[in-house]
PDB file of C-alpha atoms in Angstrom:
ATOM      1  CA  MET W   1      -9.354 -24.522   0.427  1.00 64.00           C
ATOM      2  CA  THR W   2     -10.095 -28.185   1.820  1.00 76.00           C
ATOM      3  CA  TYR W   3      -8.091 -28.768   4.380  1.00 85.00           C
ATOM      4  CA  SER W   4      -7.528 -33.101   4.555  1.00 87.00           C
ATOM      5  CA  ASP W   5      -9.531 -35.002   6.905  1.00 90.00           C
ATOM      6  CA  CYS W   6      -6.566 -35.969   9.586  1.00 92.00           C
ATOM      7  CA  PHE W   7      -6.487 -32.154  10.583  1.00 94.00           C
ATOM      8  CA  ASN W   8     -10.084 -31.014   9.824  1.00 95.00           C
ATOM      9  CA  ALA W   9     -10.789 -33.728  12.801  1.00 96.00           C
ATOM     10  CA  LEU W  10      -8.130 -32.301  14.313  1.00 96.00           C
ATOM     11  CA  ILE W  11      -8.949 -28.472  14.392  1.00 96.00           C
ATOM     12  CA  ALA W  12     -13.146 -29.800  15.271  1.00 96.00           C
ATOM     13  CA  ASP W  13     -11.297 -31.302  18.777  1.00 97.00           C
ATOM     14  CA  LEU W  14      -9.504 -28.734  19.514  1.00 97.00           C
ATOM     15  CA  SER W  15     -13.068 -26.468  19.392  1.00 96.00           C
ATOM     16  CA  GLU W  16     -14.921 -28.459  21.600  1.00 96.00           C
ATOM     17  CA  LEU W  17     -12.219 -27.413  24.873  1.00 97.00           C
ATOM     18  CA  PRO W  18     -13.893 -24.263  26.878  1.00 96.00           C
ATOM     19  CA  GLN W  19     -10.111 -23.393  26.713  1.00 96.00           C
ATOM     20  CA  ILE W  20      -9.802 -21.803  23.165  1.00 97.00           C
ATOM     21  CA  ASP W  21     -11.281 -19.113  22.198  1.00 96.00           C
ATOM     22  CA  ALA W  22     -10.039 -18.768  18.184  1.00 97.00           C
ATOM     23  CA  ILE W  23      -8.120 -21.568  15.993  1.00 97.00           C
ATOM     24  CA  LEU W  24      -5.772 -19.865  12.972  1.00 97.00           C
ATOM     25  CA  LEU W  25      -4.241 -21.699   9.509  1.00 95.00           C
ATOM     26  CA  ALA W  26      -0.293 -18.813   9.055  1.00 90.00           C
ATOM     27  CA  GLY W  27       2.270 -19.595   7.927  1.00 77.00           C
ATOM     28  CA  SER W  28       1.504 -20.987   3.252  1.00 65.00           C
ATOM     29  CA  ARG W  29      -1.226 -23.006   3.725  1.00 65.00           C
ATOM     30  CA  GLY W  30      -2.795 -19.577   5.509  1.00 54.00           C
ATOM     31  CA  ALA W  31      -1.886 -17.999   2.910  1.00 57.00           C
ATOM     32  CA  ASP W  32      -2.224 -19.573  -0.609  1.00 61.00           C
ATOM     33  CA  ARG W  33       1.632 -20.062  -1.251  1.00 63.00           C
ATOM     34  CA  ALA W  34       1.707 -23.963  -0.194  1.00 57.00           C
ATOM     35  CA  ASP W  35       4.115 -26.805  -1.658  1.00 59.00           C
ATOM     36  CA  PRO W  36       4.073 -30.200  -1.307  1.00 63.00           C
ATOM     37  CA  SER W  37       6.549 -29.649   1.402  1.00 60.00           C
ATOM     38  CA  SER W  38       4.719 -27.379   3.939  1.00 73.00           C
ATOM     39  CA  ASP W  39       3.286 -27.780   7.597  1.00 82.00           C
ATOM     40  CA  TYR W  40       0.142 -26.892   9.197  1.00 90.00           C
ATOM     41  CA  ASP W  41       1.032 -23.362  10.726  1.00 92.00           C
ATOM     42  CA  VAL W  42      -2.065 -23.518  13.402  1.00 96.00           C
ATOM     43  CA  TYR W  43      -1.664 -20.318  16.206  1.00 97.00           C
ATOM     44  CA  VAL W  44      -4.186 -21.725  19.125  1.00 97.00           C
ATOM     45  CA  TYR W  45      -5.450 -18.135  21.351  1.00 96.00           C
ATOM     46  CA  LEU W  46      -6.306 -19.631  24.369  1.00 95.00           C
ATOM     47  CA  ASN W  47      -8.106 -17.431  27.574  1.00 94.00           C
ATOM     48  CA  ALA W  48      -6.697 -20.144  29.986  1.00 94.00           C
ATOM     49  CA  ALA W  49      -3.898 -23.365  29.424  1.00 94.00           C
ATOM     50  CA  VAL W  50      -4.555 -26.550  28.152  1.00 96.00           C
ATOM     51  CA  ASP W  51      -3.113 -29.105  30.791  1.00 95.00           C
ATOM     52  CA  VAL W  52      -0.199 -30.809  28.609  1.00 97.00           C
ATOM     53  CA  GLU W  53      -2.165 -34.250  28.849  1.00 96.00           C
ATOM     54  CA  THR W  54      -5.732 -32.937  27.638  1.00 97.00           C
ATOM     55  CA  ARG W  55      -3.485 -31.946  24.269  1.00 96.00           C
ATOM     56  CA  LYS W  56      -1.947 -35.831  24.588  1.00 97.00           C
ATOM     57  CA  THR W  57      -5.324 -37.319  24.503  1.00 97.00           C
ATOM     58  CA  ILE W  58      -6.263 -35.067  21.659  1.00 96.00           C
ATOM     59  CA  THR W  59      -3.032 -34.903  19.138  1.00 97.00           C
ATOM     60  CA  ASP W  60      -2.783 -39.416  20.267  1.00 96.00           C
ATOM     61  CA  ARG W  61      -6.143 -39.780  18.589  1.00 96.00           C
ATOM     62  CA  HIS W  62      -4.877 -37.600  14.761  1.00 96.00           C
ATOM     63  CA  CYS W  63      -1.283 -38.005  15.377  1.00 96.00           C
ATOM     64  CA  LYS W  64       1.449 -40.447  14.765  1.00 96.00           C
ATOM     65  CA  TYR W  65       4.503 -38.502  16.057  1.00 97.00           C
ATOM     66  CA  MET W  66       4.691 -35.127  18.353  1.00 97.00           C
ATOM     67  CA  GLU W  67       6.520 -33.652  20.243  1.00 97.00           C
ATOM     68  CA  LEU W  68       4.812 -31.819  22.806  1.00 97.00           C
ATOM     69  CA  ASN W  69       5.138 -29.004  25.035  1.00 97.00           C
ATOM     70  CA  ASN W  70       8.162 -27.398  22.759  1.00 96.00           C
ATOM     71  CA  GLN W  71       9.613 -24.242  24.318  1.00 96.00           C
ATOM     72  CA  PHE W  72      12.180 -23.219  22.171  1.00 94.00           C
ATOM     73  CA  TRP W  73      10.650 -19.928  21.142  1.00 91.00           C
ATOM     74  CA  GLU W  74       6.855 -20.294  22.241  1.00 92.00           C
ATOM     75  CA  THR W  75       5.008 -23.045  23.770  1.00 96.00           C
ATOM     76  CA  GLU W  76       4.320 -25.756  20.433  1.00 96.00           C
ATOM     77  CA  ASP W  77       3.085 -29.491  20.071  1.00 97.00           C
ATOM     78  CA  ASP W  78       5.330 -30.397  16.971  1.00 97.00           C
ATOM     79  CA  GLY W  79       4.096 -33.337  15.054  1.00 96.00           C
ATOM     80  CA  VAL W  80       2.978 -35.619  11.979  1.00 97.00           C
ATOM     81  CA  LEU W  81      -0.862 -36.143  11.534  1.00 96.00           C
ATOM     82  CA  ASN W  82      -1.744 -39.395  10.783  1.00 94.00           C
ATOM     83  CA  ASP W  83      -1.632 -38.596   6.645  1.00 92.00           C
ATOM     84  CA  GLY W  84       2.313 -38.140   7.122  1.00 93.00           C
ATOM     85  CA  VAL W  85       1.738 -34.345   7.093  1.00 93.00           C
ATOM     86  CA  GLU W  86       3.610 -32.072   9.588  1.00 95.00           C
ATOM     87  CA  VAL W  87       1.610 -29.947  12.116  1.00 96.00           C
ATOM     88  CA  GLU W  88       2.647 -26.985  14.272  1.00 96.00           C
ATOM     89  CA  LEU W  89       0.795 -26.158  17.076  1.00 97.00           C
ATOM     90  CA  ILE W  90       1.342 -23.245  18.901  1.00 97.00           C
ATOM     91  CA  TYR W  91      -0.171 -22.112  21.828  1.00 97.00           C
ATOM     92  CA  ARG W  92      -0.889 -18.123  22.584  1.00 94.00           C
ATOM     93  CA  GLY W  93      -3.333 -15.455  24.229  1.00 92.00           C
ATOM     94  CA  LEU W  94      -5.769 -13.403  22.279  1.00 90.00           C
ATOM     95  CA  ASP W  95      -4.276 -10.353  24.362  1.00 92.00           C
ATOM     96  CA  TRP W  96      -1.178 -11.058  23.866  1.00 93.00           C
ATOM     97  CA  ILE W  97      -1.271 -10.438  20.231  1.00 94.00           C
ATOM     98  CA  GLU W  98      -3.201  -7.604  20.768  1.00 95.00           C
ATOM     99  CA  GLY W  99      -0.774  -6.344  22.657  1.00 96.00           C
ATOM    100  CA  GLU W 100       1.919  -7.015  20.492  1.00 96.00           C
ATOM    101  CA  LEU W 101       0.138  -5.736  17.304  1.00 97.00           C
ATOM    102  CA  SER W 102      -1.071  -2.720  19.213  1.00 98.00           C
ATOM    103  CA  ARG W 103       2.655  -2.390  19.730  1.00 97.00           C
ATOM    104  CA  VAL W 104       3.464  -2.534  16.728  1.00 98.00           C
ATOM    105  CA  VAL W 105       0.757  -0.948  13.898  1.00 98.00           C
ATOM    106  CA  GLU W 106      -0.541   1.740  16.271  1.00 98.00           C
ATOM    107  CA  GLN W 107       2.218   3.212  18.543  1.00 98.00           C
ATOM    108  CA  CYS W 108       4.766   2.505  15.638  1.00 98.00           C
ATOM    109  CA  GLN W 109       7.516   1.065  17.555  1.00 98.00           C
ATOM    110  CA  ALA W 110       9.964  -0.486  15.237  1.00 97.00           C
ATOM    111  CA  GLY W 111      12.535  -3.739  16.346  1.00 93.00           C
ATOM    112  CA  VAL W 112      16.156  -3.878  14.238  1.00 93.00           C
ATOM    113  CA  GLY W 113      13.815  -6.909  11.747  1.00 93.00           C
ATOM    114  CA  TYR W 114      10.929  -8.838  11.251  1.00 94.00           C
ATOM    115  CA  THR W 115       9.129  -5.759  12.884  1.00 97.00           C
ATOM    116  CA  THR W 116       5.931  -6.358  11.218  1.00 97.00           C
ATOM    117  CA  CYS W 117       5.970 -10.156  11.219  1.00 95.00           C
ATOM    118  CA  PHE W 118       2.687 -10.919  13.464  1.00 95.00           C
ATOM    119  CA  TRP W 119       1.013  -8.414  11.932  1.00 96.00           C
ATOM    120  CA  ALA W 120       1.883 -10.195   8.538  1.00 95.00           C
ATOM    121  CA  ASN W 121       0.744 -13.154  10.432  1.00 93.00           C
ATOM    122  CA  LEU W 122      -2.643 -12.331  11.181  1.00 94.00           C
ATOM    123  CA  LEU W 123      -3.854 -10.937   8.398  1.00 94.00           C
ATOM    124  CA  ASP W 124      -2.263 -13.781   5.948  1.00 91.00           C
ATOM    125  CA  SER W 125      -3.909 -16.325   8.651  1.00 94.00           C
ATOM    126  CA  LYS W 126      -7.661 -18.471   7.654  1.00 95.00           C
ATOM    127  CA  ILE W 127      -9.717 -18.558  10.943  1.00 96.00           C
ATOM    128  CA  LEU W 128     -10.695 -21.510  11.477  1.00 96.00           C
ATOM    129  CA  PHE W 129     -12.662 -21.340  14.477  1.00 97.00           C
ATOM    130  CA  ASP W 130     -13.538 -18.341  16.039  1.00 97.00           C
ATOM    131  CA  ARG W 131     -15.509 -18.595  19.506  1.00 95.00           C
ATOM    132  CA  ASP W 132     -17.046 -15.318  20.207  1.00 95.00           C
ATOM    133  CA  GLY W 133     -15.736 -13.053  17.140  1.00 96.00           C
ATOM    134  CA  LYS W 134     -12.745 -11.775  19.080  1.00 95.00           C
ATOM    135  CA  ALA W 135      -9.788 -13.126  15.903  1.00 96.00           C
ATOM    136  CA  GLU W 136     -12.595 -11.542  13.251  1.00 96.00           C
ATOM    137  CA  GLU W 137     -12.960  -8.441  15.138  1.00 96.00           C
ATOM    138  CA  LEU W 138      -8.567  -8.315  15.839  1.00 96.00           C
ATOM    139  CA  GLN W 139      -8.227  -8.789  11.567  1.00 96.00           C
ATOM    140  CA  LYS W 140     -10.309  -5.838  10.993  1.00 97.00           C
ATOM    141  CA  ARG W 141      -9.001  -3.476  13.281  1.00 97.00           C
ATOM    142  CA  PHE W 142      -5.730  -3.955  12.160  1.00 97.00           C
ATOM    143  CA  THR W 143      -6.668  -4.139   8.120  1.00 97.00           C
ATOM    144  CA  VAL W 144      -5.536  -0.973   7.751  1.00 97.00           C
ATOM    145  CA  PRO W 145      -2.878   1.054   5.643  1.00 97.00           C
ATOM    146  CA  TYR W 146       0.272   0.415   6.328  1.00 97.00           C
ATOM    147  CA  PRO W 147       1.740   3.870   8.953  1.00 98.00           C
ATOM    148  CA  ALA W 148       3.671   6.791   6.925  1.00 97.00           C
ATOM    149  CA  ALA W 149       4.928   6.636  10.803  1.00 98.00           C
ATOM    150  CA  LEU W 150       5.862   2.971  11.340  1.00 98.00           C
ATOM    151  CA  LYS W 151       7.799   2.996   8.035  1.00 98.00           C
ATOM    152  CA  GLN W 152      10.032   6.027   9.034  1.00 98.00           C
ATOM    153  CA  ALA W 153      10.796   4.544  12.398  1.00 98.00           C
ATOM    154  CA  ILE W 154      11.729   1.017  10.860  1.00 98.00           C
ATOM    155  CA  VAL W 155      14.110   2.664   8.514  1.00 98.00           C
ATOM    156  CA  SER W 156      15.809   5.652  11.344  1.00 97.00           C
ATOM    157  CA  LYS W 157      16.194   1.978  13.613  1.00 97.00           C
ATOM    158  CA  CYS W 158      18.296   0.089  10.762  1.00 97.00           C
ATOM    159  CA  PHE W 159      19.353   2.221   7.844  1.00 98.00           C
ATOM    160  CA  PRO W 160      21.875   3.412  10.651  1.00 97.00           C
ATOM    161  CA  LEU W 161      22.704   0.053  11.374  1.00 97.00           C
ATOM    162  CA  MET W 162      23.824  -0.882   8.240  1.00 97.00           C
ATOM    163  CA  LYS W 163      26.868   0.993   7.232  1.00 95.00           C
ATOM    164  CA  ALA W 164      26.968   4.781   9.445  1.00 89.00           C
ATOM    165  CA  GLN W 165      27.701   3.865  12.635  1.00 93.00           C
ATOM    166  CA  ILE W 166      29.951   2.566  14.810  1.00 94.00           C
ATOM    167  CA  PRO W 167      27.925  -0.433  15.567  1.00 95.00           C
ATOM    168  CA  ALA W 168      27.467  -0.555  12.111  1.00 97.00           C
ATOM    169  CA  TYR W 169      26.885  -4.531  10.485  1.00 97.00           C
ATOM    170  CA  TYR W 170      29.618  -3.140   7.872  1.00 97.00           C
ATOM    171  CA  HIS W 171      32.158  -2.793  10.607  1.00 97.00           C
ATOM    172  CA  GLN W 172      31.314  -5.771  12.772  1.00 97.00           C
ATOM    173  CA  LEU W 173      31.826  -7.590   9.523  1.00 98.00           C
ATOM    174  CA  GLU W 174      35.136  -5.813   8.674  1.00 97.00           C
ATOM    175  CA  LYS W 175      36.705  -7.060  11.849  1.00 97.00           C
ATOM    176  CA  ALA W 176      34.524 -10.390  11.753  1.00 97.00           C
ATOM    177  CA  LEU W 177      36.864 -10.856   7.977  1.00 97.00           C
ATOM    178  CA  LYS W 178      39.947 -10.352   9.467  1.00 97.00           C
ATOM    179  CA  ARG W 179      39.521 -12.032  12.508  1.00 96.00           C
ATOM    180  CA  GLY W 180      38.845 -15.185  10.141  1.00 97.00           C
ATOM    181  CA  ASP W 181      36.054 -15.830  12.411  1.00 97.00           C
ATOM    182  CA  LYS W 182      33.569 -17.460   9.666  1.00 96.00           C
ATOM    183  CA  VAL W 183      31.242 -18.224  12.583  1.00 97.00           C
ATOM    184  CA  SER W 184      30.917 -13.954  13.251  1.00 97.00           C
ATOM    185  CA  VAL W 185      30.753 -13.028   9.669  1.00 97.00           C
ATOM    186  CA  ASN W 186      27.799 -16.206   9.117  1.00 96.00           C
ATOM    187  CA  HIS W 187      25.604 -14.609  11.510  1.00 96.00           C
ATOM    188  CA  ARG W 188      26.454 -10.790  10.873  1.00 97.00           C
ATOM    189  CA  THR W 189      25.228 -11.486   7.742  1.00 97.00           C
ATOM    190  CA  ALA W 190      22.027 -13.261   8.890  1.00 96.00           C
ATOM    191  CA  GLU W 191      21.605  -9.890  11.440  1.00 97.00           C
ATOM    192  CA  MET W 192      21.999  -7.422   8.261  1.00 97.00           C
ATOM    193  CA  PHE W 193      19.911  -9.184   6.277  1.00 97.00           C
ATOM    194  CA  ALA W 194      17.047  -8.506   8.725  1.00 96.00           C
ATOM    195  CA  ALA W 195      17.966  -5.028   9.071  1.00 97.00           C
ATOM    196  CA  TYR W 196      17.915  -4.451   5.387  1.00 97.00           C
ATOM    197  CA  PHE W 197      14.603  -6.543   4.465  1.00 97.00           C
ATOM    198  CA  ASP W 198      12.726  -4.926   7.141  1.00 97.00           C
ATOM    199  CA  MET W 199      13.572  -1.734   5.291  1.00 97.00           C
ATOM    200  CA  LEU W 200      12.447  -3.380   2.188  1.00 97.00           C
ATOM    201  CA  PHE W 201       9.554  -4.850   2.785  1.00 97.00           C
ATOM    202  CA  ALA W 202       8.590  -1.213   5.219  1.00 97.00           C
ATOM    203  CA  VAL W 203       9.288   0.744   2.337  1.00 97.00           C
ATOM    204  CA  ASN W 204       7.022  -1.019   0.245  1.00 97.00           C
ATOM    205  CA  GLU W 205       4.331  -0.918   2.491  1.00 97.00           C
ATOM    206  CA  ILE W 206       4.367  -4.667   2.763  1.00 96.00           C
ATOM    207  CA  PRO W 207       4.367  -6.827   6.615  1.00 96.00           C
ATOM    208  CA  HIS W 208       7.403  -8.753   7.062  1.00 95.00           C
ATOM    209  CA  PRO W 209       6.151 -11.818   5.817  1.00 91.00           C
ATOM    210  CA  GLY W 210       8.872 -13.847   7.948  1.00 89.00           C
ATOM    211  CA  GLU W 211      12.073 -15.611   7.291  1.00 84.00           C
ATOM    212  CA  LYS W 212      10.366 -17.624   3.838  1.00 84.00           C
ATOM    213  CA  ARG W 213      10.351 -16.544   0.502  1.00 89.00           C
ATOM    214  CA  MET W 214      11.839 -12.827   1.549  1.00 91.00           C
ATOM    215  CA  VAL W 215      13.179 -12.173  -1.910  1.00 94.00           C
ATOM    216  CA  ALA W 216      10.160 -13.598  -3.682  1.00 93.00           C
ATOM    217  CA  LEU W 217       7.730 -11.194  -2.074  1.00 93.00           C
ATOM    218  CA  ALA W 218      10.313  -8.263  -1.145  1.00 92.00           C
ATOM    219  CA  GLY W 219       9.827  -8.488  -5.178  1.00 93.00           C
ATOM    220  CA  GLN W 220       6.580  -7.716  -5.871  1.00 94.00           C
ATOM    221  CA  GLY W 221       7.106  -4.244  -4.170  1.00 93.00           C
ATOM    222  CA  ASN W 222       7.309  -1.432  -6.261  1.00 95.00           C
ATOM    223  CA  HIS W 223      10.451   0.061  -4.353  1.00 97.00           C
ATOM    224  CA  LEU W 224      13.529  -2.011  -5.379  1.00 97.00           C
ATOM    225  CA  PRO W 225      16.991  -0.942  -5.579  1.00 97.00           C
ATOM    226  CA  GLU W 226      19.066  -1.319  -8.090  1.00 96.00           C
ATOM    227  CA  GLN W 227      20.501  -5.066  -8.595  1.00 96.00           C
ATOM    228  CA  TRP W 228      19.742  -5.702  -4.944  1.00 97.00           C
ATOM    229  CA  GLU W 229      18.682  -9.728  -5.560  1.00 97.00           C
ATOM    230  CA  HIS W 230      22.573  -9.623  -7.807  1.00 97.00           C
ATOM    231  CA  ASP W 231      24.075  -8.356  -4.335  1.00 97.00           C
ATOM    232  CA  ILE W 232      22.383 -10.166  -2.046  1.00 97.00           C
ATOM    233  CA  ASP W 233      23.694 -13.584  -4.099  1.00 97.00           C
ATOM    234  CA  LEU W 234      27.138 -12.101  -4.312  1.00 97.00           C
ATOM    235  CA  LEU W 235      26.854 -10.871  -0.449  1.00 97.00           C
ATOM    236  CA  LEU W 236      26.214 -14.281   0.411  1.00 96.00           C
ATOM    237  CA  SER W 237      28.777 -16.106  -1.417  1.00 97.00           C
ATOM    238  CA  GLN W 238      31.431 -13.466  -0.757  1.00 97.00           C
ATOM    239  CA  ALA W 239      30.406 -13.676   3.492  1.00 96.00           C
ATOM    240  CA  GLY W 240      30.725 -18.484   2.344  1.00 94.00           C
ATOM    241  CA  SER W 241      34.181 -17.902   0.915  1.00 96.00           C
ATOM    242  CA  MET W 242      34.945 -14.501   3.804  1.00 97.00           C
ATOM    243  CA  ASP W 243      35.993 -12.578   0.887  1.00 96.00           C
ATOM    244  CA  MET W 244      37.041  -9.161   1.965  1.00 97.00           C
ATOM    245  CA  GLY W 245      34.731  -7.633  -1.525  1.00 97.00           C
ATOM    246  CA  LEU W 246      32.039  -7.909   0.392  1.00 97.00           C
ATOM    247  CA  LEU W 247      32.525  -5.059   2.353  1.00 97.00           C
ATOM    248  CA  ASP W 248      32.521  -3.819  -0.903  1.00 97.00           C
ATOM    249  CA  THR W 249      29.585  -5.509  -1.505  1.00 97.00           C
ATOM    250  CA  LEU W 250      27.674  -3.832   1.190  1.00 98.00           C
ATOM    251  CA  GLY W 251      28.502  -1.275   0.534  1.00 97.00           C
ATOM    252  CA  ASN W 252      26.791  -0.922  -2.717  1.00 97.00           C
ATOM    253  CA  LEU W 253      23.693  -3.195  -1.536  1.00 97.00           C
ATOM    254  CA  THR W 254      23.287   0.236   1.348  1.00 98.00           C
ATOM    255  CA  GLU W 255      23.285   2.960  -1.122  1.00 97.00           C
ATOM    256  CA  ARG W 256      21.473   0.829  -3.688  1.00 98.00           C
ATOM    257  CA  LEU W 257      18.948   0.907  -0.670  1.00 98.00           C
ATOM    258  CA  ALA W 258      19.531   4.238   0.679  1.00 98.00           C
ATOM    259  CA  GLU W 259      19.011   5.775  -3.262  1.00 98.00           C
ATOM    260  CA  VAL W 260      15.690   4.443  -2.721  1.00 98.00           C
ATOM    261  CA  LEU W 261      14.785   5.595   0.875  1.00 98.00           C
ATOM    262  CA  ARG W 262      15.763   9.266  -0.544  1.00 97.00           C
ATOM    263  CA  ALA W 263      13.485   9.384  -3.397  1.00 97.00           C
ATOM    264  CA  GLN W 264      10.348   8.363  -0.919  1.00 95.00           C
ATOM    265  CA  ASN W 265      11.728  10.846   2.321  1.00 96.00           C
ATOM    266  CA  LEU W 266      12.679   8.908   4.512  1.00 97.00           C
ATOM    267  CA  ILE W 267      16.342   9.050   5.363  1.00 94.00           C
TER     268      ILE W 267
END
């Protein structure tokens, strides 16, 4: 894939900094799923911090707008290139991402939602700069089949939270609906879907692609519950209207997922 001259010039300037070990392009552009609204998600892997003034000197050359040193999730510089395309520069350490991937892919430690996102992020990224080949080494190390133990760990962690146990989302949503607490219903629904899609991607051995296009990407799997897209659409509609029928829909969504998990001997 070719990139704009403006983007290429930015990457070239960043590559000259000795603190930068590697630069990877991720997101939809890295995975060749870009559309006209796609930005550049650039992961800048550091061996030492680059001060804000140095970053500003570089981004001032290539960006018409820039928010430097945003700290909402990770350290980021977020702005707009001179050609009008948005760019995110996210700063990380290679040692940090190696540790996160080892914990998940090699040690098979699951979370509750988005367990394998960093794995997908690395695998889907295009290496734009790699000073000593460390990024390529990491990609090769973690280009492995989906571990069976990780799949089981994700299901064991997430499935009880659908309906089976006291902290389950089903029971939290029941309380929120009875209270008429719209914000809580929205929040618990979103958290439930995080767990649901974590399992759906796991059973299909797909590293989790993140919070965008989840239905379309999950639909590429071979092990999908019956009526799952219909159930998702219905549940979202019911959550928006505070319809108590949401609980029946969530029960159906859970049971249809359970059928898939049983067929794979995961529950």
